[in-house]
XYZ file of C-alpha atoms in Angstrom:
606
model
C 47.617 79.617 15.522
C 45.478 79.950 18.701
C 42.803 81.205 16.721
C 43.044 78.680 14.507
C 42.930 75.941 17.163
C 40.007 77.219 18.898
C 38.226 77.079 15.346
C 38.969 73.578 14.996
C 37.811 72.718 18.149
C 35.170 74.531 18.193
C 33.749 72.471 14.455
C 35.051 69.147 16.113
C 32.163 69.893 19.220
C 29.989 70.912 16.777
C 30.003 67.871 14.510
C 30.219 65.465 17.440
C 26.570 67.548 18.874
C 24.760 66.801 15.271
C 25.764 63.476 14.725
C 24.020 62.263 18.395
C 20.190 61.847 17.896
C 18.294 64.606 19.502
C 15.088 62.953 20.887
C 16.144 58.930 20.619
C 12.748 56.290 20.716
C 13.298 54.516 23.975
C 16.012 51.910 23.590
C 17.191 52.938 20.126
C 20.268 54.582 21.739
C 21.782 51.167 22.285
C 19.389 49.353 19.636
C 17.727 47.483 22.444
C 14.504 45.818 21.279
C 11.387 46.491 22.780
C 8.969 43.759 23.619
C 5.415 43.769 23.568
C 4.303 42.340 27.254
C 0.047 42.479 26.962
C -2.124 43.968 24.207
C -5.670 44.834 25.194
C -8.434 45.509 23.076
C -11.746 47.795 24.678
C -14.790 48.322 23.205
C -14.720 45.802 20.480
C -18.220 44.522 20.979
C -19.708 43.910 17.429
C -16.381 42.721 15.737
C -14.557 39.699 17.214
C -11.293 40.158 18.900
C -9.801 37.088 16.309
C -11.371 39.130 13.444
C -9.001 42.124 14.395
C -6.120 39.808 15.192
C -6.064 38.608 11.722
C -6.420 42.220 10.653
C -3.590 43.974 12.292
C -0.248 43.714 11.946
C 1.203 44.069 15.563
C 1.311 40.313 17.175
C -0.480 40.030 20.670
C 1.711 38.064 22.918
C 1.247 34.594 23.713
C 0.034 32.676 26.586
C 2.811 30.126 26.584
C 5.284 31.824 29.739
C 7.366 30.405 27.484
C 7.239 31.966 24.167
C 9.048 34.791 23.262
C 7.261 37.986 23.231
C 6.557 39.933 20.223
C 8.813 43.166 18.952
C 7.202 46.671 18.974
C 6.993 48.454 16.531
C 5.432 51.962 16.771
C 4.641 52.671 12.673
C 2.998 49.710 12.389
C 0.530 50.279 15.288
C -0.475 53.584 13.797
C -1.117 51.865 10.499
C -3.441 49.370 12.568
C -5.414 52.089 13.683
C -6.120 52.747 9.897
C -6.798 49.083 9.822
C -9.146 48.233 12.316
C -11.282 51.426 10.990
C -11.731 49.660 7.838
C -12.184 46.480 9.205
C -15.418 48.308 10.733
C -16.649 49.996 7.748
C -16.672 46.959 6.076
C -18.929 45.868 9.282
C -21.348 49.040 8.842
C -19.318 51.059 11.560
C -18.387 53.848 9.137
C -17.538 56.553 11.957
C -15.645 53.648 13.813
C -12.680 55.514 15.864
C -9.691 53.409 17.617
C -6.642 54.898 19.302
C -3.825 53.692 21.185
C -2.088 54.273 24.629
C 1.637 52.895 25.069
C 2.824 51.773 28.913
C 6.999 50.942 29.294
C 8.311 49.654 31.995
C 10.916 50.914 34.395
C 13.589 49.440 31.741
C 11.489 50.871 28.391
C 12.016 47.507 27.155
C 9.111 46.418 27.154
C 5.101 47.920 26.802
C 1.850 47.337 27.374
C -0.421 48.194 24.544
C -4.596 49.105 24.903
C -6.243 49.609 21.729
C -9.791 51.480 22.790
C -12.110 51.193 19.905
C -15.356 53.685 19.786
C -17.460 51.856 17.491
C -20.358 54.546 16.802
C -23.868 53.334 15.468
C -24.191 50.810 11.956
C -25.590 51.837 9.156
C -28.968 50.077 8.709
C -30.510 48.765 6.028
C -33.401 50.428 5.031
C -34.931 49.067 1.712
C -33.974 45.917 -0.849
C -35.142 45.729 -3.843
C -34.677 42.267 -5.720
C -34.979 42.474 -9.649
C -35.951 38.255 -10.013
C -37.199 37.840 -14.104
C -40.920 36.334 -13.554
C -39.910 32.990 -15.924
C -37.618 31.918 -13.202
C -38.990 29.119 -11.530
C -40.656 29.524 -7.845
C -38.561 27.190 -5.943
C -35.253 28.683 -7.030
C -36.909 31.945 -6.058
C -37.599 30.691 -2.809
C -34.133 29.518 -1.829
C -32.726 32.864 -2.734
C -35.419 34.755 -1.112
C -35.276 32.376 2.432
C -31.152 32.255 1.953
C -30.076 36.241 2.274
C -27.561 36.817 4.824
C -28.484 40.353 4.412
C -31.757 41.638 5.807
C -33.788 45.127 5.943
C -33.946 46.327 9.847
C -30.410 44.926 10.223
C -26.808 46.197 9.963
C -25.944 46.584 6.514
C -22.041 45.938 5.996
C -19.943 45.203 2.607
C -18.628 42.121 3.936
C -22.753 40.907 3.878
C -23.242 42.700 0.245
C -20.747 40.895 -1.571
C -22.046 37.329 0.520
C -25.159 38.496 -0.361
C -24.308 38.587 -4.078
C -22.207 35.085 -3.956
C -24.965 33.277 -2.504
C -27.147 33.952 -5.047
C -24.829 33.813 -7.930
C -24.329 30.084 -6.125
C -28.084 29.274 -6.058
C -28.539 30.185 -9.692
C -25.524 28.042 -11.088
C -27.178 24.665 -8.632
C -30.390 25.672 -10.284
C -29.410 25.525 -14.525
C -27.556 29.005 -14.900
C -24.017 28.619 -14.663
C -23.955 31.866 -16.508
C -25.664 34.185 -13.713
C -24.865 37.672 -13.450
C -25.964 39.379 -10.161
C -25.505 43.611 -10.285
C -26.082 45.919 -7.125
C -26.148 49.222 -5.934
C -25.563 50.493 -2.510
C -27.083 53.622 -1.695
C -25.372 54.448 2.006
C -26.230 57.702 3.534
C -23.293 57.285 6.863
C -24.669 61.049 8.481
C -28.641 59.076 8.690
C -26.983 55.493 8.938
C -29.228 54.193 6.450
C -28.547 52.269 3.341
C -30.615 50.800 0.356
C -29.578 48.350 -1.641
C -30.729 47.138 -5.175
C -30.019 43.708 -6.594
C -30.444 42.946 -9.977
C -31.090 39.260 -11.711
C -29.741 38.397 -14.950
C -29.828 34.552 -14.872
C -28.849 33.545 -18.547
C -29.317 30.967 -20.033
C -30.966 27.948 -18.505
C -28.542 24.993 -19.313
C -29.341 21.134 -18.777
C -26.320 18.203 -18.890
C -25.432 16.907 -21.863
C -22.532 13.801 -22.844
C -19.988 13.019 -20.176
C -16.440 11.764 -21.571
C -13.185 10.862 -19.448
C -9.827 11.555 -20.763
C -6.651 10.404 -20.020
C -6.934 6.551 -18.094
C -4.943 4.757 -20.316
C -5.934 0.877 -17.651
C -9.165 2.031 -16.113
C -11.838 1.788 -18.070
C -14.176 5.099 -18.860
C -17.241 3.624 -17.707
C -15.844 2.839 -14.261
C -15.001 6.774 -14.293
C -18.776 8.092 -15.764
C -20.586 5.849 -13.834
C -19.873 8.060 -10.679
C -21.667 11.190 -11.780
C -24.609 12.225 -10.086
C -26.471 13.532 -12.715
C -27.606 12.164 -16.099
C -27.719 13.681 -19.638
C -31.134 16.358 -19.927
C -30.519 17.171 -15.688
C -30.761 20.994 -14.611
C -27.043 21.392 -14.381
C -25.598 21.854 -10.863
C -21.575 23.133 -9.715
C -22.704 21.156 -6.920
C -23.474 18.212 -8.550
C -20.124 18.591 -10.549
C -18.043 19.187 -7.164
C -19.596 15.985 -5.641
C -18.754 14.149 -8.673
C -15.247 14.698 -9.083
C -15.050 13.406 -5.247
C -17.025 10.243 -6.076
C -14.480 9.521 -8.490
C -10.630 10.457 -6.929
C -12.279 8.411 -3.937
C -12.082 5.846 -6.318
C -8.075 5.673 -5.308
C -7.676 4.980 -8.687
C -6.304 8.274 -9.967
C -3.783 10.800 -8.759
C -5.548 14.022 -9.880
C -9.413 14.732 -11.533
C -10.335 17.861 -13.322
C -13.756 18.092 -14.785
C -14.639 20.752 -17.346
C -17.330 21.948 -18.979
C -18.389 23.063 -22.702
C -21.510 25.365 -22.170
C -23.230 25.405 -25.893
C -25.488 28.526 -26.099
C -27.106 27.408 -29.404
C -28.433 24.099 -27.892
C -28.277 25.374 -24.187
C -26.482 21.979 -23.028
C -23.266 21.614 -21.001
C -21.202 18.768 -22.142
C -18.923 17.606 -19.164
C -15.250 16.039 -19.831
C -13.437 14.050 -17.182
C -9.669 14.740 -16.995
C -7.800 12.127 -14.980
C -3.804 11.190 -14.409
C -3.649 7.338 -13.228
C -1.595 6.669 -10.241
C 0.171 3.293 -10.138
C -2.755 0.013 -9.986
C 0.374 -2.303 -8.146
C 1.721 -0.604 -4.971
C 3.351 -1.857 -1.974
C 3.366 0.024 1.280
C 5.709 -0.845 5.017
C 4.925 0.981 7.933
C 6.663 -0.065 11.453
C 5.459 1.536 15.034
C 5.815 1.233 19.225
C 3.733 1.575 21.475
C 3.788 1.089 25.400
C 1.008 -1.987 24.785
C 1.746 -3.536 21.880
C 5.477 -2.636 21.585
C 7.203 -2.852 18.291
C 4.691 -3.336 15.305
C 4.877 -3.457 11.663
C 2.683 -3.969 8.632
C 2.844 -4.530 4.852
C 0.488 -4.143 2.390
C 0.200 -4.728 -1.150
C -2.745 -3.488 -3.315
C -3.552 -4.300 -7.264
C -6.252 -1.765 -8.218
C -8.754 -1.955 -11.082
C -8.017 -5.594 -10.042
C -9.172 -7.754 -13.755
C -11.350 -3.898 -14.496
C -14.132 -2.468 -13.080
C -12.361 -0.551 -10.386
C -11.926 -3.346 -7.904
C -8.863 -3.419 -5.666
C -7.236 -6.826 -4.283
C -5.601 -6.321 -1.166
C -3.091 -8.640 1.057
C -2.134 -7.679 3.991
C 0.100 -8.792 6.950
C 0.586 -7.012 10.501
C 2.315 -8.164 13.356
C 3.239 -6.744 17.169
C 3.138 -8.516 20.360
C -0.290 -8.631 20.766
C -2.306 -9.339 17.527
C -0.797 -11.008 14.250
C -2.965 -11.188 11.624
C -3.183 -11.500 7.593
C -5.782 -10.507 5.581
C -7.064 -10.924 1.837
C -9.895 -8.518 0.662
C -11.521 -7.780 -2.617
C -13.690 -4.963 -3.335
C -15.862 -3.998 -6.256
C -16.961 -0.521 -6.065
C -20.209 0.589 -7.885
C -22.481 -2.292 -6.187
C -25.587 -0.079 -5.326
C -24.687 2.952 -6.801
C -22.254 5.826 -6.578
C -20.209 5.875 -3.746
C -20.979 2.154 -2.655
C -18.921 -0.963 -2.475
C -19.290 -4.670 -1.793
C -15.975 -6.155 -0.026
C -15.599 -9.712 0.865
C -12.139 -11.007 2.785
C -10.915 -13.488 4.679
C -8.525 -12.826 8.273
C -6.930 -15.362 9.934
C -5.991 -13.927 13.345
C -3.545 -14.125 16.426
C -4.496 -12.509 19.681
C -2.332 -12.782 22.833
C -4.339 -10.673 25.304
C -3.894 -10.298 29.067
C -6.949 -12.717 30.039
C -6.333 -15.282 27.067
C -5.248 -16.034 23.675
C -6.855 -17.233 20.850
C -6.687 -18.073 16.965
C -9.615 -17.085 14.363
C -10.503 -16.959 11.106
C -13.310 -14.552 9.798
C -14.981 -14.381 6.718
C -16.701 -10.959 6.297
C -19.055 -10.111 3.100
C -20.546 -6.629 3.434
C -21.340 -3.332 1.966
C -20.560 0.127 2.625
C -22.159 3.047 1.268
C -21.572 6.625 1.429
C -25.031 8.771 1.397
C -23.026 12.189 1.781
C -19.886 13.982 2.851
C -18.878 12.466 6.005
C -22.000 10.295 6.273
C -22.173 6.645 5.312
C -23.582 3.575 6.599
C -22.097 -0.251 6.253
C -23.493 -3.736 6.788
C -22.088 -7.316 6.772
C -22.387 -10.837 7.442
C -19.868 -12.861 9.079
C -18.303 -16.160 10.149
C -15.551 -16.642 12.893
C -14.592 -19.768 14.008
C -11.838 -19.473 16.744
C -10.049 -21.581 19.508
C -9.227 -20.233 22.578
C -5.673 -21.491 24.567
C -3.409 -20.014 27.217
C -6.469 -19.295 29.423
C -5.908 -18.944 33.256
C -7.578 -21.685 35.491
C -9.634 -18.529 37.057
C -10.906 -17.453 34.091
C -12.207 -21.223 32.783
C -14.736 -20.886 35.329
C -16.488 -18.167 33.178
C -15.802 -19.745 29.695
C -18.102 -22.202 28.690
C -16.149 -23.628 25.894
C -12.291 -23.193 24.157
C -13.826 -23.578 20.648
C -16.458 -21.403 19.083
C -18.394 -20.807 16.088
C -20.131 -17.616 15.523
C -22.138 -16.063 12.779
C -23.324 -12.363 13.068
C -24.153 -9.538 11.611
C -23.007 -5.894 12.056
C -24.779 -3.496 10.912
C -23.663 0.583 11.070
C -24.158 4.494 10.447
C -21.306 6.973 10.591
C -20.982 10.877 10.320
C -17.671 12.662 10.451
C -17.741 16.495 10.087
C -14.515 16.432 11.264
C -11.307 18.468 9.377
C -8.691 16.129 10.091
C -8.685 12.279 11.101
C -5.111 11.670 12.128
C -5.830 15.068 14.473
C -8.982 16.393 14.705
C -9.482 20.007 15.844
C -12.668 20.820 14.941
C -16.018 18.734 13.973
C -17.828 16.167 15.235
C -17.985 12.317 15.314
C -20.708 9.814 15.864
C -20.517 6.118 15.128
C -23.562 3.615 15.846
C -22.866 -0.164 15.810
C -25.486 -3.085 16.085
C -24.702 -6.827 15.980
C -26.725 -9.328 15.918
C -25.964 -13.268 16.791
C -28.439 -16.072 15.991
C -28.785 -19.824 16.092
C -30.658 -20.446 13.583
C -28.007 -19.200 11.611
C -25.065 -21.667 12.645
C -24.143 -19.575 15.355
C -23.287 -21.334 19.127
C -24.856 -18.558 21.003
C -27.531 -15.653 20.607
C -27.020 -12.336 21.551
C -27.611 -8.856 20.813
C -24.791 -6.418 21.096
C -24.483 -2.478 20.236
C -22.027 0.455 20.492
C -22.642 4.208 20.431
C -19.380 6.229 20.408
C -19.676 10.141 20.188
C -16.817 12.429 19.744
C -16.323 16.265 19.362
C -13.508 18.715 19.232
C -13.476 22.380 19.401
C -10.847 25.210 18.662
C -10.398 28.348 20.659
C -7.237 30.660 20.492
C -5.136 27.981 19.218
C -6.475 25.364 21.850
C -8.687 22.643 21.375
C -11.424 21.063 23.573
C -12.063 17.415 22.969
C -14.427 15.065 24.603
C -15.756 11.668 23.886
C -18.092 8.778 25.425
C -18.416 5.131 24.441
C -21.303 3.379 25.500
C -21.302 -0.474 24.798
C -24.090 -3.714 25.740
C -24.363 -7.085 25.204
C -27.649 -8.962 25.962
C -27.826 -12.598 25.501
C -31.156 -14.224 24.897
C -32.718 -17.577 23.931
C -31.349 -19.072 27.321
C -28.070 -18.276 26.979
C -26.454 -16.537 30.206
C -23.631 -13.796 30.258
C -21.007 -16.235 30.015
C -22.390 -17.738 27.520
C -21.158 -15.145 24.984
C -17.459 -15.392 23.962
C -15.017 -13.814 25.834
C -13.492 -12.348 22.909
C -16.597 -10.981 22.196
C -17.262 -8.859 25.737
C -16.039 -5.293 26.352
C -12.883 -4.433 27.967
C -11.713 -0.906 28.752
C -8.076 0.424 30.082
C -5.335 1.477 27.996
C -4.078 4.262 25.803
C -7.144 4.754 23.704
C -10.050 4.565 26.216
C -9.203 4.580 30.486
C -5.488 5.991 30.598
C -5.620 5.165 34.393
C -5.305 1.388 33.802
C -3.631 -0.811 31.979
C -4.483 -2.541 28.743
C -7.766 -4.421 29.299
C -7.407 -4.134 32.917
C -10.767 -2.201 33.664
C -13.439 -3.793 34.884
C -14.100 -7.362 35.776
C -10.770 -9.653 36.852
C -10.338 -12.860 38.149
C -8.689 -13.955 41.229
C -5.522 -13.899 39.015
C -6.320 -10.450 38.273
C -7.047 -11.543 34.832
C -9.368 -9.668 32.749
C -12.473 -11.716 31.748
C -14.074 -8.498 30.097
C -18.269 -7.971 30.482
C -21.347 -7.145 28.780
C -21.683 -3.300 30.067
C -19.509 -0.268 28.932
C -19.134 2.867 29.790
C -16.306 5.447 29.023
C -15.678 8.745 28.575
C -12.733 11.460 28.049
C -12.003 15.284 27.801
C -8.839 16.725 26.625
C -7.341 19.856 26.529
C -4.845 20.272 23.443
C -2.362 23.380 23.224
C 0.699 24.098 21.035
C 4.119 24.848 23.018
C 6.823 25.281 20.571
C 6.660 24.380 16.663
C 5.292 20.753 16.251
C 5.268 20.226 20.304
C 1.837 20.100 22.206
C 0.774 19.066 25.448
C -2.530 17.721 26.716
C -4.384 17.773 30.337
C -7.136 15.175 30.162
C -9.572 13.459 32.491
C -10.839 9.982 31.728
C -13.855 8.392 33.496
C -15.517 4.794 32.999
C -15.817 1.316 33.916
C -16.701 -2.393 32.309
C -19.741 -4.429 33.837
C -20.121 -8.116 34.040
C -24.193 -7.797 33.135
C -25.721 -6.311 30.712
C -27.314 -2.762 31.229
C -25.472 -2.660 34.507
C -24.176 0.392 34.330
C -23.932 1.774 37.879
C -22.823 5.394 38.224
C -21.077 4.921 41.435
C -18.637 2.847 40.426
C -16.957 4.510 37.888
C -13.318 4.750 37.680
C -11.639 8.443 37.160
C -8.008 9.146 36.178
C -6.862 13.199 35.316
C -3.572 12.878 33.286
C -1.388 14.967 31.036
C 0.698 14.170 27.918
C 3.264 15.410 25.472
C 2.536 15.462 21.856
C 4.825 15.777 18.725
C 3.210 16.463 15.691
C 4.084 14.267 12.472
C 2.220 13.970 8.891
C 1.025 10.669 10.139
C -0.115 11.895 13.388
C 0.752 13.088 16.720
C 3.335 10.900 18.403
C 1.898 10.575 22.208
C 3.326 10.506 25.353
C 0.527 10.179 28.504
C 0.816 10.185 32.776
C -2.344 8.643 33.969
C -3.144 8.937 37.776
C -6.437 7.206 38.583
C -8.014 8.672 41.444
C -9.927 5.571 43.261
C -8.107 2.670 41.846
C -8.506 -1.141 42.339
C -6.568 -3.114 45.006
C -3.610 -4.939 42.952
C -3.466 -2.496 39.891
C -0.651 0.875 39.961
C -2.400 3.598 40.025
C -0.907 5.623 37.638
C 0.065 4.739 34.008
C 2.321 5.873 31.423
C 1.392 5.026 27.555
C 3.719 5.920 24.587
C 2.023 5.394 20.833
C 1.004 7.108 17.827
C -1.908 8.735 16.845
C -4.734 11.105 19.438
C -6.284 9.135 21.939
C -10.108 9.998 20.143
């Protein structure tokens, strides 16, 4: 019985020894997670560090104190290894090495990961041979020749190869051969580090345009669709051409989706091009309601009839309101007046402004065109007629009206290019708007003057953060004898506000009257940077400092008295926008006005 005990106990010990692990991976004994706490990368000098990010699979940690830091995972850093190898080979690095060292803390529940990469030497690129059939014609030569991203005495890399091969497969099908074939061979010898490379031409056929058709608009006429290609029948053919026609035409707003294809004929060498559309509706009414810290509640309505009695025109009434500006407006526009991508609008806006410094009633009449010369670049001109009575005006500011009634004709003439990748919030790109308008007598107008805007915007993107900056520069020069009050005080510049100087209020930089009143000027200068960064989901914040002032003359535009205001703000993104929350705190303020600001609205400052 003894014996027998002992056995047992002996197989219970036994069991209870094999079932514990014998060499448990820090904090697996109680399934404690380990956190990554910093992930270095050395020696990465010819591949970006946001290159490998998007290669690997273990997550650096992020620079919100914040955030939660990323789990560890040892079997998928050793399979990053693997990865950032290849990632070099396809660079040229073929005896690219990269290990890891691990660091846990006191607790091993957390590590610090360095990822030392020994890149090596590329492989270069010794000889290229280009196989280009002598009947191909000399400038489509020439672009290939001046376009390779892939030189001899230079790196030589897969990644180049196949961009190599693309590019020219691209050239060929903008040049007449939509049928291009491009072969290579890569000769790489990775003990020498040399490679050769062989690329081989076989155009096709060279195909011209032919007939172009539209299918399924049911309302909108087919001419109003063709008439926005920009080729004819017998042009080279051209993707390109195709791409920037089936933009031409869903910028239209007339259709909800536009497919183009094409029927290459290889017995007549002609490429017949059908235009695919789905209609959206032609009667649609749209209600949109807002707040902001100025203007407080808003709201707007519009109602649009498109290919408006044909040709593509749209009718459009619409009606806004908020505490500041009421106005209702009735446009027509007929697209196709010069061209593709042109239009000639006319409308008529009868206006009510209640602004700090006065109010007044208008109505304009605007006829103009607007034409768009390439992606993101366009120009627009116009001639108008606003006749508008001022009321409500402060006793100080009288003094520098000359009349409550005015009539003004002018012109305004503009250019426009947006590189930009979103325009409810920007990230990256560029923006740069010039406005000129003219006043004149001997056109009807009560005054002459001269007045012109130059805004310039640009946004960046760096490891999820985004650098913004823009400056507004603004004059107004009277001439013919009139003076600077001369011109109407709801034409003259005023800054301060949400969108332009966040360390004043609305319309409150620059020239006041003894009321404090603004009575606005004829000089403008402002300017902004932002910093942008996510904090959790569709949260951001921004740190910004904003810098500027409004002259009474014009070209006054003294340096030292510029007004500056650092701030910060919440943001919270929507599909409409960024709903904005700012703290302005201007530095060197004006005696009477709070210093600091807070503005609430929709939409990016710039």
């Amino acid at each position: 019985m003894r014996k027998f005990q002992g056995t047992f106990i002996t197989c219970f010990l036994v069991l209870i020894a094999v079932s514990l692990p014998l060499n448990s991976a820090p904090g697996e004994a109680n399934n404690q997670t380990v956190q990554i706490s910093k992930l270095k990368i050395k020696g990465a000098d010819h591949v970006s560090i946001k290159e490998i990010k998007e290669r690997i699979g273990t997550e650096f940690p992020s620079i919100k104190p914040w955030a939660k830091d990323p789990e560890f995972d040892e079997e998928i850093l050793k399979d990053d290894m693997v990865r950032i190898q290849r990632l070099y080979g396809d660079h040229g690095y073929y005896d690219a090495k990269a290990e890891y060292k691990i660091k846990y803390n006191d607790k091993r529940d957390r590590v610090e990961i360095t990822i030392k990469i020994v890149e090596g030497k590329p492989v270069i690129l010794q000889d290229l041979n280009i196989d280009i059939p002598e009947d191909l014609n000399e400038e489509t030569k020439k672009d290939i020749l001046d376009s390779l991203p892939i030189k001899v005495n230079e790196r030589f890399s897969s990644i180049k190869y196949q961009q190599t091969k693309a590019l020219i497969s691209d050239i060929l099908s903008n040049n007449g051969y939509p049928k291009a074939v491009v072969e290579g061979e890569a000769i790489v010898n990775r003990k020498e580090k040399w490679a050769k490379l062989s690329l081989k031409i076989n155009p096709g056929l060279l195909y011209r345009f032919g007939s172009i058709s539209a299918e399924g608009n049911e309302k909108v006429e087919s001419y109003v669709i063709t008439r926005e290609a920009t080729f004819k029948k017998g042009d080279i053919y051209s993707t390109k051409k195709l791409n920037d026609t089936q933009a031409r035409i869903f910028q239209l707003g007339l259709f909800s989706s536009v497919l183009i294809d094409t029927d290459l004929n290889e017995e007549i060498t002609t490429a017949d091009v059908n235009v695919k559309v789905r209609e959206r509706k032609l009667g649609e009414v749209k209600v949109g309601v807002g707040f902001g810290t100025e203007d407080l509640f808003r709201g707007q309505i519009v109602w649009t009839k498109r290919n408006f009695f044909g040709g593509g025109r749209r009718l459009q009434l619409s009606a806004s309101a908020s505490f500041i500006t009421q106005r209702f407006l009735v446009s027509l526009i007929q697209p196709y007046i010069i061209g593709g991508g042109s239009e000639l609008a006319g409308s008529i806006n009868f206006e009510r402004d209640d602004f700090p410094g006065f109010k007044a009633g208008s109505i304009v009449g605007t006829v103009g065109v607007r034409k768009r010369f390439s992606q993101g670049f366009g120009g627009f001109g116009s001639f108008n007629v606003q006749a508008s009575r001022l009321s409500d005006v402060s006793s100080e500011t009288e003094q520098f009206i000359e009349r409550n009634n005015y009539f003004v004709t002018f012109f305004n003439f503009g250019i426009v290019r947006n590189t930009t990748d979103n325009i409810f919030n920007p990230t990256r790109g560029t923006v740069a708007l010039f406005v000129f308008e003219p006043s004149f007598k001997t056109l009807g107008s009560q005054v002459n003057y001269i007045k012109g805007t130059v805004q310039l915007s640009g946004y960046k993107e760096l490891l999820n953060v985004v650098f913004a900056k823009s400056i507004t520069v603004g004059f107004m020069q009277p001439f013919g004898g009139d003076g600077t009050f001369d011109v109407p005080i709801f034409k003259r510049f005023f800054a301060g506000g949400s969108t332009s100087m966040r360390g004043f209020p609305f319309q409150k930089l620059g020239p006041l009257d003894a009321n404090e009143d603004p009575i606005g000027g004829n000089s403008l200068l402002v300017g902004n940077f932002e910093i942008r960064f996510p904090i959790y989901k569709d949260f951001g914040g921004v740190v910004f400092f904003d810098y500027g002032n409004v002259y009474k003359d014009e070209f006054d535009y003294r340096l030292d008295q510029l007004k500056y205001a650092p701030g910060a703000g919440l943001r919270y993104n929507t599909i409409i926008g960024p709903i904005r929350f700012d703290f302005g705190y201007t530095l060197n303020p004006e005696p009477g006005i709070r210093r600091y600001q807070f503005f609430f609205s929709i939409g990016q400052a710039f």
